[in-house]
Amino acid sequence: MHEYTSTARVWGLTCPGFPEEVSRARRWTRDILRGSPLAEDAELIVSELSANAILHTASGLTTGSFHLALAVSTQVIALSVTDDGGAGTAPKVEHQGQEAEHGRGLGMVSAIAHRVVVHDSDGGHTVTAELFTAPRPGGHPC
């Protein structure tokens, strides 16, 4: 398939901002990516991003929620989590020591993913992590 004419399949899921919904997000991701060699990495990324949304934004409030989007093409798996905002600052990668109890999740996501992008969206933020599925001609990832 030519890289400019390939089509992506896209799924979406909105979850209430309860901690038990993180396991639902992982299961949903695992079910969609069943058989993919990147399924475990994707599941871990979704888990971290979902937990961050619940812990650090209005998504974790009684009426809060977070939205997942998963796009799969022949070149990339893109995993996005959109929160309800209210954190005051955009999510950022922080390099914490091994003994730190918090603040390592997005750093771990950036170590696993090939690219991580943070966007403002409707009062909140969307964090998108991309996993490249195949190298491009010349040996470079997408």
Coordinates of C-alpha atoms in Angstrom, one line a residue:
M1 CA 0.0 0.0 0.0
H2 CA 1.4 3.4 -0.9
E3 CA 2.1 5.6 2.1
Y4 CA 0.0 8.5 0.8
T5 CA -3.1 6.4 0.0
S6 CA -3.2 4.2 3.0
T7 CA -6.2 4.5 5.2
A8 CA -6.3 4.4 9.0
R9 CA -8.9 2.8 11.1
V10 CA -10.0 4.9 14.1
W11 CA -11.7 3.9 17.3
G12 CA -12.9 6.1 20.2
L13 CA -14.0 5.5 23.7
T14 CA -15.2 7.9 26.5
C15 CA -14.8 6.7 30.1
P16 CA -16.0 8.2 33.3
G17 CA -13.1 9.5 35.4
F18 CA -13.1 6.6 37.9
P19 CA -9.8 4.8 38.6
E20 CA -11.3 1.4 37.6
E21 CA -11.8 2.8 34.1
V22 CA -8.1 2.6 33.5
S23 CA -8.3 -1.2 33.3
R24 CA -11.2 -0.8 30.9
A25 CA -9.1 1.5 28.7
R26 CA -6.3 -1.1 28.8
R27 CA -8.6 -4.0 27.9
W28 CA -10.2 -2.0 25.1
T29 CA -6.8 -1.2 23.6
R30 CA -5.6 -4.8 24.0
D31 CA -8.8 -6.1 22.2
I32 CA -8.4 -3.7 19.2
L33 CA -4.6 -4.5 18.8
R34 CA -4.8 -8.2 19.4
G35 CA -2.1 -9.9 17.5
S36 CA 0.0 -6.7 17.0
P37 CA 3.6 -6.8 18.2
L38 CA 3.0 -3.3 19.6
A39 CA -0.1 -4.2 21.7
E40 CA 1.7 -4.4 25.0
D41 CA 3.5 -1.1 24.5
A42 CA 0.2 0.5 23.5
E43 CA -1.6 -0.9 26.5
L44 CA 1.0 0.5 28.8
I45 CA 0.8 3.9 27.2
V46 CA -3.0 4.0 27.4
S47 CA -2.8 3.0 31.0
E48 CA -0.3 5.8 31.9
L49 CA -2.1 8.5 30.0
S50 CA -5.6 7.5 31.3
A51 CA -4.3 7.4 34.9
N52 CA -2.6 10.8 34.4
A53 CA -5.9 12.3 33.2
I54 CA -7.8 11.0 36.2
L55 CA -5.1 12.0 38.8
H56 CA -4.1 15.4 37.5
T57 CA -7.1 17.0 35.8
A58 CA -10.8 17.5 36.2
S59 CA -11.4 14.2 34.5
G60 CA -11.0 12.6 37.9
L61 CA -13.8 14.7 39.5
T62 CA -17.2 13.2 40.1
T63 CA -18.6 14.3 36.8
G64 CA -15.3 14.0 34.9
S65 CA -14.4 11.8 32.0
F66 CA -11.6 11.2 29.6
H67 CA -11.7 10.2 25.9
L68 CA -9.5 7.7 24.1
A69 CA -8.8 7.6 20.4
L70 CA -6.8 4.8 18.7
A71 CA -5.8 5.2 15.1
V72 CA -4.1 2.3 13.3
S73 CA -2.5 2.4 9.8
T74 CA 0.2 0.5 8.1
Q75 CA 2.8 3.0 9.3
V76 CA 1.7 4.0 12.8
I77 CA -0.4 3.3 15.9
A78 CA -1.5 6.6 17.4
L79 CA -3.0 6.6 20.9
S80 CA -4.6 9.8 22.2
V81 CA -6.1 10.6 25.6
T82 CA -8.1 13.8 26.0
D83 CA -8.7 15.1 29.5
D84 CA -11.3 17.6 30.9
G85 CA -8.7 20.2 31.8
G86 CA -8.4 22.1 35.0
A87 CA -4.8 21.3 35.7
G88 CA -3.6 24.8 35.0
T89 CA -0.6 23.6 33.0
A90 CA -0.1 21.3 30.1
P91 CA 1.3 17.8 30.7
K92 CA 5.1 17.7 30.4
V93 CA 7.8 15.1 30.6
E94 CA 9.6 15.2 33.8
H95 CA 12.7 13.1 34.5
Q96 CA 12.3 11.9 38.1
G97 CA 14.7 9.8 40.1
Q98 CA 13.9 6.1 40.6
E99 CA 12.8 6.7 44.2
A100 CA 10.1 9.3 43.1
E101 CA 6.6 8.1 43.7
H102 CA 5.0 10.4 41.1
G103 CA 5.9 12.3 37.9
R104 CA 7.4 9.4 35.9
G105 CA 4.4 8.3 33.8
L106 CA 4.8 10.7 30.9
G107 CA 8.6 10.2 30.9
M108 CA 8.0 6.4 30.6
V109 CA 5.5 7.0 27.7
S110 CA 8.0 9.1 25.9
A111 CA 10.6 6.4 26.3
I112 CA 8.3 3.8 24.8
A113 CA 6.7 5.8 22.1
H114 CA 8.5 7.1 19.0
R115 CA 6.8 10.5 19.4
V116 CA 4.7 12.2 22.0
V117 CA 2.7 15.3 21.3
V118 CA 0.6 17.5 23.7
H119 CA -2.2 19.7 22.3
D120 CA -4.7 22.0 23.9
S121 CA -8.2 20.9 23.2
D122 CA -11.6 22.3 24.4
G123 CA -10.3 23.5 27.8
G124 CA -8.2 20.4 28.4
H125 CA -5.3 18.6 26.8
T126 CA -4.8 15.8 24.4
V127 CA -1.7 13.7 24.7
T128 CA -0.9 11.6 21.6
A129 CA 1.7 8.9 21.6
E130 CA 2.8 7.3 18.3
L131 CA 4.3 3.9 17.8
F132 CA 5.7 3.4 14.3
T133 CA 4.9 0.0 12.9
A134 CA 7.6 -0.2 10.2
P135 CA 10.8 1.6 9.1
R136 CA 10.5 3.8 6.0
P137 CA 12.7 3.1 3.0
G138 CA 16.3 4.0 3.8
G139 CA 16.0 2.5 7.3
H140 CA 14.4 5.5 9.1
P141 CA 11.2 5.1 11.1
C142 CA 8.1 6.9 9.7

